[in-house]
Short mmCIF file of C-alpha atoms in Angstrom, two decimals:
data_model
loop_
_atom_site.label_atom_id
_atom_site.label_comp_id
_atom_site.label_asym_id
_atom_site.label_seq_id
_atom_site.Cartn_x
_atom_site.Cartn_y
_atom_site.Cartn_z
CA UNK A 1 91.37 116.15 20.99
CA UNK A 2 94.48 115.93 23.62
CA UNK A 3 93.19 117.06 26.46
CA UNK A 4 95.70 118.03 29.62
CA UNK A 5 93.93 118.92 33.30
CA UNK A 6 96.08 119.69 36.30
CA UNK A 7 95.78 118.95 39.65
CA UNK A 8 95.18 115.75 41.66
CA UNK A 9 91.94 116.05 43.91
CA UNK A 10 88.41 115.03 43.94
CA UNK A 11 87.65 118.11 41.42
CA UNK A 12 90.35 117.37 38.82
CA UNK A 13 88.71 113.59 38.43
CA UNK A 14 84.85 115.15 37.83
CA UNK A 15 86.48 117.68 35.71
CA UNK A 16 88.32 114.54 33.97
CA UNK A 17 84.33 112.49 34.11
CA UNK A 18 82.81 115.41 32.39
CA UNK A 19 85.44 115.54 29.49
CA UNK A 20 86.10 111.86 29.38
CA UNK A 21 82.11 111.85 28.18
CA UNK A 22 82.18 114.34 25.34
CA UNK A 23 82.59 112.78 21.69
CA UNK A 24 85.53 115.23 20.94
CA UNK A 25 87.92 113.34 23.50
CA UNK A 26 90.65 111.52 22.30
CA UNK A 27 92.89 110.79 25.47
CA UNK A 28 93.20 112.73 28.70
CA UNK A 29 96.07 113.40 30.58
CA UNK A 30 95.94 114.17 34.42
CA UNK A 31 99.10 115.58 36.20
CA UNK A 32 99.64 114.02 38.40
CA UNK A 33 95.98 112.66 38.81
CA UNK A 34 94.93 110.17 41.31
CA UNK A 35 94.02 106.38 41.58
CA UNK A 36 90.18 107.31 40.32
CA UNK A 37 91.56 109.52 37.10
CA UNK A 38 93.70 106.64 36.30
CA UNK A 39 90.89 104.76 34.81
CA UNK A 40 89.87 106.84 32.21
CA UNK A 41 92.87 109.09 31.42
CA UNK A 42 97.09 108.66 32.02
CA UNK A 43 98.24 110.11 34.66
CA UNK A 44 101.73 111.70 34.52
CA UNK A 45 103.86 112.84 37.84
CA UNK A 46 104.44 116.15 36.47
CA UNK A 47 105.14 119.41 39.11
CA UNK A 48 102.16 121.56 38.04
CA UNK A 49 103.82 124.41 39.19
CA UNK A 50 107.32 124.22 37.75
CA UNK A 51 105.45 125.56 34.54
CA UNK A 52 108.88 125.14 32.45
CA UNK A 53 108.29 121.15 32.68
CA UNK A 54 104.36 121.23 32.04
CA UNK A 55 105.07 123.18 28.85
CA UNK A 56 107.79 120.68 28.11
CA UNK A 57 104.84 117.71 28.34
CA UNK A 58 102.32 119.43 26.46
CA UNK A 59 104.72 120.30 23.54
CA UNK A 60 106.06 116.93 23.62
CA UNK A 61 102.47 115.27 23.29
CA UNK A 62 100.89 117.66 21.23
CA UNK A 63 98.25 118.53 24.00
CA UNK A 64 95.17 120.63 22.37
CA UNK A 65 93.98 121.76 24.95
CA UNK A 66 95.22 122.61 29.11
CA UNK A 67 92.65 123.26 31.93
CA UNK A 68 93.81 124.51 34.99
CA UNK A 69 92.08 122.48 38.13
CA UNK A 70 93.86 124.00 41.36
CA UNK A 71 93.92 127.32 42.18
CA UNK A 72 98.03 127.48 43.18
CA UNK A 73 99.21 127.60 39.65
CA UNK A 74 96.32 130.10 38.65
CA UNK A 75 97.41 132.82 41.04
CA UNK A 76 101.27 132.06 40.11
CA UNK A 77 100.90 132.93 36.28
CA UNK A 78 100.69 129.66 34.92
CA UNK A 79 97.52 130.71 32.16
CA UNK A 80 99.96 133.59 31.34
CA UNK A 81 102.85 131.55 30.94
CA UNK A 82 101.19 128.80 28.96
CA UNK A 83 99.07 131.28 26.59
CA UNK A 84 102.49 133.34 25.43
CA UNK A 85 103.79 129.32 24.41
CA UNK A 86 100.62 129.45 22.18
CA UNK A 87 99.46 126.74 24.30
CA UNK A 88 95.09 126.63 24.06
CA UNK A 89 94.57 126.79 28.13
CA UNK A 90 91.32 127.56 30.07
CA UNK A 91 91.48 129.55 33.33
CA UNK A 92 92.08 133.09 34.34
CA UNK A 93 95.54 134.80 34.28
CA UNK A 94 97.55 136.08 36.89
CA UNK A 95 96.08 139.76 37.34
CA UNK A 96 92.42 138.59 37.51
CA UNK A 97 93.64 135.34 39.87
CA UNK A 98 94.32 138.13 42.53
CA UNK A 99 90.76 137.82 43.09
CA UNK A 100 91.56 134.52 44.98
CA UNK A 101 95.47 135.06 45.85
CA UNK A 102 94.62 137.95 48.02
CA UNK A 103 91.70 138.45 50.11
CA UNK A 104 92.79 141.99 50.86
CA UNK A 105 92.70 142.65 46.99
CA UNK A 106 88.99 141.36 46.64
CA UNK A 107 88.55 143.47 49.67
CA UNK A 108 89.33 147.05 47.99
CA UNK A 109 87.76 145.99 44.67
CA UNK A 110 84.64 145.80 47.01
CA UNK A 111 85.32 149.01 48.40
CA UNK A 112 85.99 151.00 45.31
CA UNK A 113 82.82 149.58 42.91
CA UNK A 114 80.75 149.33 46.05
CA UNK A 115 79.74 145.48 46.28
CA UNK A 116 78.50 144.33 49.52
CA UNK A 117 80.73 142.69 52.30
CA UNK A 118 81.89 142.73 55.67
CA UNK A 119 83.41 145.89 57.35
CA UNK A 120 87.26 144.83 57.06
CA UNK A 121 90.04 146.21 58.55
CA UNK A 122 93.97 145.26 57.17
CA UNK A 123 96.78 145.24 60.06
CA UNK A 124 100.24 144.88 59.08
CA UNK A 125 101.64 143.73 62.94
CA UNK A 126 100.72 141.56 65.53
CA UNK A 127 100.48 144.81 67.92
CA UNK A 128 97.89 146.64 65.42
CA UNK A 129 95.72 143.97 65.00
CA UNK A 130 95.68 143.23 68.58
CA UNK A 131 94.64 146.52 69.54
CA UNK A 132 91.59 146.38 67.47
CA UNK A 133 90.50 143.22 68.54
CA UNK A 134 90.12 144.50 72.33
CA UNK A 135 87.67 147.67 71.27
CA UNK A 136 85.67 144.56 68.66
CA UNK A 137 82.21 143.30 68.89
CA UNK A 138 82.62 139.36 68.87
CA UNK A 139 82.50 137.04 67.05
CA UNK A 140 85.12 138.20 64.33
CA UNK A 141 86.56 136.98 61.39
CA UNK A 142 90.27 136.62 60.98
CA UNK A 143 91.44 135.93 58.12
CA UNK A 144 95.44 135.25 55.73
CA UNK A 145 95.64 137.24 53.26
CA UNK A 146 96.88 134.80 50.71
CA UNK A 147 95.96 130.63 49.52
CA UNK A 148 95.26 128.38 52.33
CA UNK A 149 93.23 125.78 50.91
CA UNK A 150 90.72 126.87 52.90
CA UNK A 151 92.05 127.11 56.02
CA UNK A 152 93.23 130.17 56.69
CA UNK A 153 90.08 131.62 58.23
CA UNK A 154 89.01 131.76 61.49
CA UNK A 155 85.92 132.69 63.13
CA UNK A 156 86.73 133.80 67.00
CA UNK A 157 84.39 134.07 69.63
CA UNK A 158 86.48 135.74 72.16
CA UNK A 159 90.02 137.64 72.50
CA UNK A 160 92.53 134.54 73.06
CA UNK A 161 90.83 132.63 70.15
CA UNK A 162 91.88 136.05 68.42
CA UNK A 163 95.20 136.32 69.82
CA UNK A 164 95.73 133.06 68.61
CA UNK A 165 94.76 132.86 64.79
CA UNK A 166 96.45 136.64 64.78
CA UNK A 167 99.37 134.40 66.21
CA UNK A 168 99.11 131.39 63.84
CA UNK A 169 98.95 133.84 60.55
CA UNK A 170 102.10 136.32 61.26
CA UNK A 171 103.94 133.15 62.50
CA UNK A 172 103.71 131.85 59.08
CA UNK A 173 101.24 129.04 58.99
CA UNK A 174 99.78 129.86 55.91
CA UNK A 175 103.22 131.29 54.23
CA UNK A 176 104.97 134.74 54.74
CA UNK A 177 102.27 137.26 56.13
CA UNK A 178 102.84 140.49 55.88
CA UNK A 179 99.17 141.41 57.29
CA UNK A 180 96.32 140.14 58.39
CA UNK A 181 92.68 140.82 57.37
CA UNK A 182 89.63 141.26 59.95
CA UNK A 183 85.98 141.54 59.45
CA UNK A 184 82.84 141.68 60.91
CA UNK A 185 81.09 138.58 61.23
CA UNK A 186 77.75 137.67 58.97
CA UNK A 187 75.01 135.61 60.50
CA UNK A 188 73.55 134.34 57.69
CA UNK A 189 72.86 131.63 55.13
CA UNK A 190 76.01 130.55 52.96
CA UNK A 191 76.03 130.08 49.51
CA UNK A 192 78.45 129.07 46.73
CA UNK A 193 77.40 131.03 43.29
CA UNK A 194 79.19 130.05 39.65
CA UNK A 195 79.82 131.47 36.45
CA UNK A 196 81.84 130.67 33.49
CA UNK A 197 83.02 133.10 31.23
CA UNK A 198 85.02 133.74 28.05
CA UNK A 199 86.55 137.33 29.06
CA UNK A 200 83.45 138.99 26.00
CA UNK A 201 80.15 137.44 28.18
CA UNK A 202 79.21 135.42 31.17
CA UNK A 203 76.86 132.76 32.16
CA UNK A 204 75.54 131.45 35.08
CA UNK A 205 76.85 127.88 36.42
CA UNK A 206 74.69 126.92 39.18
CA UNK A 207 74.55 127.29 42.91
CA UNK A 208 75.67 125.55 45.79
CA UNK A 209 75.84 125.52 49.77
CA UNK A 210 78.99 123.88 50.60
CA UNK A 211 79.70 122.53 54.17
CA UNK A 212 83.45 123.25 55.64
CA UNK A 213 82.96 122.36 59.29
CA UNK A 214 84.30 119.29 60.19
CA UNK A 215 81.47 117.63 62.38
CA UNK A 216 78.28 117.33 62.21
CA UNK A 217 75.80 120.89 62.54
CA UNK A 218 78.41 122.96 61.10
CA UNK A 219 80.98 122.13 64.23
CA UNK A 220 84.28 122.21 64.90
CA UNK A 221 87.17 123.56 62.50
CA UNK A 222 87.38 124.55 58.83
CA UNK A 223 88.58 121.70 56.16
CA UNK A 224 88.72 122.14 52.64
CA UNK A 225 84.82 120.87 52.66
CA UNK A 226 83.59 117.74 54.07
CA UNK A 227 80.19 117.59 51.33
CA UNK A 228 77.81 119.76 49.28
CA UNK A 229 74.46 119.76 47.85
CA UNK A 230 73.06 121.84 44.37
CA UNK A 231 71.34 123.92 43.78
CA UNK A 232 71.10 126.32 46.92
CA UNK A 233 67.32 125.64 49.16
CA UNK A 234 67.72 129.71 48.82
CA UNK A 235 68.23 130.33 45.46
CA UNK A 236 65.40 133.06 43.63
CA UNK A 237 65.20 134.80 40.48
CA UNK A 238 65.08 137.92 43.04
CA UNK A 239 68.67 136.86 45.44
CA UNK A 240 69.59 135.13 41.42
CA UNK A 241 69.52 139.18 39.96
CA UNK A 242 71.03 140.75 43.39
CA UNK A 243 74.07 138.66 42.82
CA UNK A 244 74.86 139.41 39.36
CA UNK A 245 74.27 143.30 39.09
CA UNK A 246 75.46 143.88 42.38
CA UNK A 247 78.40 141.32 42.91
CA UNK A 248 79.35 139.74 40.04
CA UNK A 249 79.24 142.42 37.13
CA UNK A 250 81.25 144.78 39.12
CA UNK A 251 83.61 142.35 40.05
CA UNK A 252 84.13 141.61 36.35
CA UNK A 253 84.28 145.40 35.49
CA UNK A 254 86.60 145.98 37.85
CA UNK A 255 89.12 143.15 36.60
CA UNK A 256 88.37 144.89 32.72
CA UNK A 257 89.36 148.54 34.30
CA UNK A 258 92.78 146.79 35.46
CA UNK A 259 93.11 146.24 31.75
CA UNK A 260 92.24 142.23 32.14
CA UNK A 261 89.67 140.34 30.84
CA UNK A 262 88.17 137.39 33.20
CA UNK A 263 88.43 134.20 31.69
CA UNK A 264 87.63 130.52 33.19
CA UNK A 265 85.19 130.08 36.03
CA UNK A 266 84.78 132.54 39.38
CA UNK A 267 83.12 130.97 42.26
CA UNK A 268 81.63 133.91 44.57
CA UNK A 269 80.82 132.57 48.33
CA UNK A 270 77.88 134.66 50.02
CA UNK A 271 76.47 135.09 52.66
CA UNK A 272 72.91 135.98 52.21
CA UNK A 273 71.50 138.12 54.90
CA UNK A 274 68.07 139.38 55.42
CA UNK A 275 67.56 138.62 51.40
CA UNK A 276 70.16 140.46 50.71
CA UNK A 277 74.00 138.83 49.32
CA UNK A 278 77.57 139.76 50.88
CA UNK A 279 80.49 138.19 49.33
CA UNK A 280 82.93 136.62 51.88
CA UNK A 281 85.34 135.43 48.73
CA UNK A 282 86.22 134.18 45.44
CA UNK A 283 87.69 131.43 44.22
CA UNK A 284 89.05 131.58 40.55
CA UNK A 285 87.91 128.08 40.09
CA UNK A 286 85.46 125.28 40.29
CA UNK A 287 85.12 124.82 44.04
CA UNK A 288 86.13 121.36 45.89
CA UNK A 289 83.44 119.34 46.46
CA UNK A 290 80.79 121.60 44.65
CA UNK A 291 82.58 120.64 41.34
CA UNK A 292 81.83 117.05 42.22
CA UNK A 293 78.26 118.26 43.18
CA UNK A 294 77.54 120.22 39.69
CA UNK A 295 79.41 118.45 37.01
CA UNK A 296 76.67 115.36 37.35
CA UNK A 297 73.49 117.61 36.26
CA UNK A 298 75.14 119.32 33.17
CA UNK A 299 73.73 118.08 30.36
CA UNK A 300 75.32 119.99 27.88
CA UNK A 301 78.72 118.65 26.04
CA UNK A 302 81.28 119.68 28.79
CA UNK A 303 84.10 119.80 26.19
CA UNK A 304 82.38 122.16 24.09
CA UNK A 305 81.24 124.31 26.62
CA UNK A 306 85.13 124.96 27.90
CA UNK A 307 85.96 125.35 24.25
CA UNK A 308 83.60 127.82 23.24
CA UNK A 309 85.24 130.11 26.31
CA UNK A 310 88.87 129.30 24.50
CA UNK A 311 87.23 130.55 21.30
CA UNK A 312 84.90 133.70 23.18
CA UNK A 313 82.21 132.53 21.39
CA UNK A 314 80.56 131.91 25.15
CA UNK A 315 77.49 134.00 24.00
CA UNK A 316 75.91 131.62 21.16
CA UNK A 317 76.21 128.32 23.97
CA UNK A 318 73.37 127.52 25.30
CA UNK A 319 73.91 125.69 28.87
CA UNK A 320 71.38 123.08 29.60
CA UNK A 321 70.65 120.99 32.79
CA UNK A 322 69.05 118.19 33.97
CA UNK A 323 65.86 118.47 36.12
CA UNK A 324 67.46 116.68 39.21
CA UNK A 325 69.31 118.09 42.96
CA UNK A 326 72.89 116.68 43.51
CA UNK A 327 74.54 115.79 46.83
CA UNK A 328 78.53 115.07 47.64
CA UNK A 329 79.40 113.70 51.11
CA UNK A 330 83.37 113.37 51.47
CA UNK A 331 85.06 110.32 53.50
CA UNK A 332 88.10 111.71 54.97
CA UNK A 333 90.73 109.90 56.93
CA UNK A 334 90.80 109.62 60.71
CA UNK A 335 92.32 112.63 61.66
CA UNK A 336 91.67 115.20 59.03
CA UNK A 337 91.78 118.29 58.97
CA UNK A 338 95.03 117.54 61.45
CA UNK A 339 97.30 115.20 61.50
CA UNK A 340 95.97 111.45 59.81
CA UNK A 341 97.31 108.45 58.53
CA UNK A 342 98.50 107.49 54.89
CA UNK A 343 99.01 105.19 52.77
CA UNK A 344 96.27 103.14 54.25
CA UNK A 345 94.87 100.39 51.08
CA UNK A 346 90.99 101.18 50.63
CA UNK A 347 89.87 97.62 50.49
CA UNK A 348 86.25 97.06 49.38
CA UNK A 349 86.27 99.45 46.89
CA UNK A 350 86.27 98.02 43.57
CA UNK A 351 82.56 96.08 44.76
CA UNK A 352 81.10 99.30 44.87
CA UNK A 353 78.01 99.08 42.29
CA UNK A 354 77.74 102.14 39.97
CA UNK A 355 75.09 103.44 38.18
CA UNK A 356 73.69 106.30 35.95
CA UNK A 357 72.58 108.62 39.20
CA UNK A 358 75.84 107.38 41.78
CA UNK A 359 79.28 108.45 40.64
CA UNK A 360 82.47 108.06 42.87
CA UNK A 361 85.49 111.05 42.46
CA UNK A 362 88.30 110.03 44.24
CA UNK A 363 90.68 112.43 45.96
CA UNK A 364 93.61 111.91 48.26
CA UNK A 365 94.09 108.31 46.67
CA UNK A 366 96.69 106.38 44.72
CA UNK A 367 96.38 103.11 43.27
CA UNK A 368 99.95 100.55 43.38
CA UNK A 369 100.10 96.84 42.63
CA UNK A 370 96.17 97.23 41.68
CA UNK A 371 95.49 98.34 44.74
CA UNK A 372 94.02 101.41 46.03
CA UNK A 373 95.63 103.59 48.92
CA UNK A 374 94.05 106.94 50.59
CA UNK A 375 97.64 109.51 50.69
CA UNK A 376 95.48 112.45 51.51
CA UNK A 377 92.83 113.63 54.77
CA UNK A 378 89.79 114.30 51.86
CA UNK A 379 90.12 110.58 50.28
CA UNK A 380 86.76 109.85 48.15
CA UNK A 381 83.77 112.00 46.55
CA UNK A 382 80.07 110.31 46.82
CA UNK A 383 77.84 111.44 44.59
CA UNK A 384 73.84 111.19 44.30
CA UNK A 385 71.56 112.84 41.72
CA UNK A 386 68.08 112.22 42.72
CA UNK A 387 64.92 114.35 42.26
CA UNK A 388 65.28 115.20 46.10
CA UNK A 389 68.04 115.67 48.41
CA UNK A 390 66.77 113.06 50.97
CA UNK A 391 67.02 110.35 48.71
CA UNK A 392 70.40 111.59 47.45
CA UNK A 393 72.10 111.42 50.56
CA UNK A 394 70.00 107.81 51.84
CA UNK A 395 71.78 105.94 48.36
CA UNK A 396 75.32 107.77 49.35
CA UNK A 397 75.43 106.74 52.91
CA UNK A 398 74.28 103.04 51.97
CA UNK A 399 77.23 103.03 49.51
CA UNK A 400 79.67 104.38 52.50
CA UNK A 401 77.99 101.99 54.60
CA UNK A 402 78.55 99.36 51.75
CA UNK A 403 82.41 100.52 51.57
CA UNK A 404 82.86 99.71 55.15
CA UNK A 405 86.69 101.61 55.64
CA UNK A 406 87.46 101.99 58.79
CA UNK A 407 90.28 104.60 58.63
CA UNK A 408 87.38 106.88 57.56
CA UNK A 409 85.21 109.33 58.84
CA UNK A 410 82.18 111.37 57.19
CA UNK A 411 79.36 113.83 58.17
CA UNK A 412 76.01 112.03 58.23
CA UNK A 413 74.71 115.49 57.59
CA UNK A 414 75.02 117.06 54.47
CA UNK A 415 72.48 119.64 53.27
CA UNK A 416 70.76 119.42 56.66
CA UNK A 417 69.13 122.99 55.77
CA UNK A 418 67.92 121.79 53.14
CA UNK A 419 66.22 118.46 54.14
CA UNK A 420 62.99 118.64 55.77
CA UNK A 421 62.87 114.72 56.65
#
């Protein structure tokens, strides 16, 4: 088969591993990719969300089959513009991509089937939300209502930190804002929880605690995730059965009553309080870096997995893993999540030793003249499986280590929690 996978980060290229493997793959095609993709698939500069010119490449190469990486062209229609082509694509359409395009519309799908989250408010001026603020137990969450690649929430500890993400978000930082979303903030433990499903049944694709502070303890600001370790230290067949009869079958009844079925994965992010699961949001996608994080312990054919959701024939696939944890740690560029350097060649990087339990995903790379160049602030994807989490993350910091680049930067701390050592 032709397969086709947009998108150009550190997920697209495990995503592009995982399908790469499966006897069914004839040639892949990444647009645009990245310098790591580029090894085991062509990548083609294609604008992945001027849909007219995607369709335009799949028809011309006979592409069997599309899968959608980023979330971007999911929430802009690009599953429902694709599918009406009779193009074979895998990801959820526009209606049931609200779930992650507006945080406001998760919000009062919560509120109407009754799934546990924060106590929200919505404020459609500056002046309204500021006037709630002043009467609010801190800290709060403020949050954009619409994509920020993860960025677009801030926790505030007192009123100016308010006064300035309320600031930031009507001023346009994160696109046109027409309100702005507040909550209550949950002291808890955070967890990333995946399905997959074929819009007829679901199934459960592993957990994950993801870590989106920039330095090390959880400090500093948001990024679009800086490592991650699977499964969750907190997972139970008790919190496993909370989440899916309280949060994620109403979720999916809820997109069926708006006349849609959910197709492609849904990544819930809890917070798990006192036992007990809130969702703080979805994503209508694999996550970025838990994707790198998961994709290494499937053990199942990844191909046929994403083709038996094409088909709906979901409920006779049996999803199989291997008995091992999983740890990312991301090397970013000096700089990131501001303002950082690019362009900057990644020397040492072809000695890097591989092996059956260490995989690489690169990111924000490019590769010119043979040579390899970081263009983005989240540049490379380490990867460990290991039957514990210690030794996962000892092998990926001796292979940074090993790497030696010293435009980057990485937490030395991923799945702290979780580590007893």
């Amino acid at each position: 088969m032709k397969i086709a996978i947009l998108g150009s980060g550190g997920r697209e290229h495990a995503l592009a591993h995982s399908i790469y493997n499966s006897k069914k793959t004839k040639k892949i095609f990444c647009l645009p990719g990245n310098a790591g993709t580029a090894e085991i698939a062509e990548n083609v500069e294609v604008d992945i969300n001027n849909f007219g010119l995607v369709q335009n490449f799949i028809e011309e190469k006979k592409i069997d089959l599309v899968i959608v990486g980023p979330e971007k062209p999911l929430v802009n229609g690009i599953v429902d513009f694709l599918e009406k082509k009779n193009i074979s694509v895998f990801g959820p359409k526009r209606q049931s991509a609200k779930l992650e395009g507006s945080k406001i519309f998760t919000k009062h799908i919560c509120e109407k089937y009754k799934i546990p989250t924060a106590k929200f408010g919505v404020f459609e001026t500056k002046d309204l939300a500021n006037n709630f603020i002043k009467n609010s137990k801190m800290p709060v969450v403020i949050k954009a209502d619409g994509l920020a690649s993860g960025k677009g929430v801030y926790i505030c500890d007192d009123l100016s930190q308010c006064q300035n993400a309320i600031d930031e978000i009507f001023n346009g930082k994160f696109g046109t804002a027409e309100n702005v979303l507040i909550e209550e903030f949950l002291d808890g433990e955070e967890m990333s929880f995946f399905i997959i499903s074929d819009g007829k049944t679901f199934k459960f694709f592993q957990t994950a605690q993801d870590h989106k502070r920039v330095g090390e303890g959880d400090t500093g600001k948001n990024t679009g995730g800086m490592g991650a370790y699977c499964p969750s230290k907190i997972i139970n067949n008790h919190l496993y059965e909370k989440v899916i009869n309280q949060i994620i079958k109403p979720t999916l009844k809820a997109i069926n009553d708006l006349g849609e079925n959910y197709t492609g994965f849904l990544y819930a992010g809890l917070m798990i309080k006192n036992g007990n699961p809130y969702l703080i949001e979805y994503n209508v996608r694999m996550g970025d870096p838990e994707c790198q994080t998961i994709l290494p312990l499937l053990k199942s054919d990844f191909l046929d997995l994403i083709l038996a959701c094409t088909k709906k024939t979901l409920s006779n696939f049996e999803i199989e893993w291997l008995d091992k944890k999983s740890m990312c740690i991301v090397l970013c560029t000096k700089g990131y999540p501001e303002d950082y350097k690019k362009n900057v060649e990644i020397k040492n990087i072809f000695n890097l030793k591989k092996n059956s339990e260490s995989f690489l995903f690169h990111a924000g790379t490019l590769i010119k003249d043979k040579k390899i160049y970081s263009v983005g602030g989240r540049v490379l994807n380490f990867v460990s499986t290991n039957t514990d989490l210690y030794n996962a993350r000892k092998k990926i910091l001796a292979q940074i280590n090993e790497l030696n680049w010293n435009e980057g930067f990485f937490r030395k701390d991923i799945g702290f929690k979780a580590i007893d050592k």
